[in-house]
Amino acid sequence: MQLFLDTTDINILKDLAATGLVDGVTTNPTLIAKSGRPMLQVIAEICDAVEGPVSAEVAAMDTVGMLDEGRKLAAIAPNVVVKVPLTRDGLIATREFAHEGIATNVTLCFSASQALLAAKAGATYISPFIGRLDDHGADGMDLITEIRTIYDNYDYDTEILAASIRSSAHVKEAAMAGADCATIPPSVFQELFKHPLTEKGLELFMADWAKTGQSIL
Ligand code: E4P
């Protein structure tokens, strides 16, 4: 499973990328606003910091505007993935980007039928929003399972990118449901390393090791 970071914070990104466990990055207009910095500059810096795909979202609502913005974003670096909303205009733009060889991440997916259309349009990634569906009273993980079944039934290449992840349990469940990737907020990514029994066990081992008075080196 590929693990992406859902962030525009370059320092946090560099710190976690140093583990070698970060396969890519996703951003959205909210995260760009949070950074307080110019989008094109932020995306360029992120693309320098990671080799993998970096999603940069268009702001236009119409196909022509999305195509203009998407081409400009794609020109920033070869690893830019143009993020497009799951609307009728967005899917028309996705189809055109596919013809031009520009990778896309179709975002704000909340149903399996939307995901089917995105795959037919030639999306590189589809982003089902797990957490927001949970907040809405649905089970976000069911959507991953449904999309996995549909994509496998028809051999679609579109990768399922579980988004709106809120917990390490979400990451595990998305992996079990067959998501190809998950995009994870940095705080949740840090949690993936941890288990209380690991910490407790290590404390005990280190205390016993100290009693031996030995040194390995
Ligand atoms: C990433 O591509 C999405 O924009 C992001 O995961 C949304 O997360 P949120 O629902 O926590 O804002």
GROMACS .gro file of C-alpha atoms and ligand atoms in nm, residues 6 26 28 83 107 127 129 132 163-164 166 183, ligand 1:
model
   24
    6ASP     CA    1  -0.195   1.500   0.345
   26THR     CA    2  -0.177   1.535  -0.136
   28ASN     CA    3  -0.619   2.076  -0.119
   83LYS     CA    4  -0.655   1.714  -0.853
  107THR     CA    5  -1.143   1.425  -0.541
  127SER     CA    6  -1.021   0.986  -0.366
  129PHE     CA    7  -1.351   1.070   0.156
  132ARG     CA    8  -1.641   1.297   0.596
  163ALA     CA    9  -0.875   1.019   0.177
  164SER     CA   10  -1.017   1.211   0.472
  166ARG     CA   11  -0.888   1.044   1.071
  183THR     CA   12  -0.343   0.992   0.226
  218E4P     C1   13  -0.698   1.471   0.037
  218E4P     O1   14  -0.679   1.451  -0.080
  218E4P     C2   15  -0.823   1.528   0.089
  218E4P     O2   16  -0.841   1.657   0.041
  218E4P     C3   17  -0.820   1.525   0.239
  218E4P     O3   18  -0.783   1.394   0.280
  218E4P     C4   19  -0.951   1.568   0.302
  218E4P     O4   20  -0.943   1.547   0.441
  218E4P     P1   21  -1.047   1.614   0.544
  218E4P     O5   22  -1.181   1.553   0.520
  218E4P     O6   23  -0.992   1.577   0.679
  218E4P     O7   24  -1.045   1.760   0.517
   0.00000   0.00000   0.00000
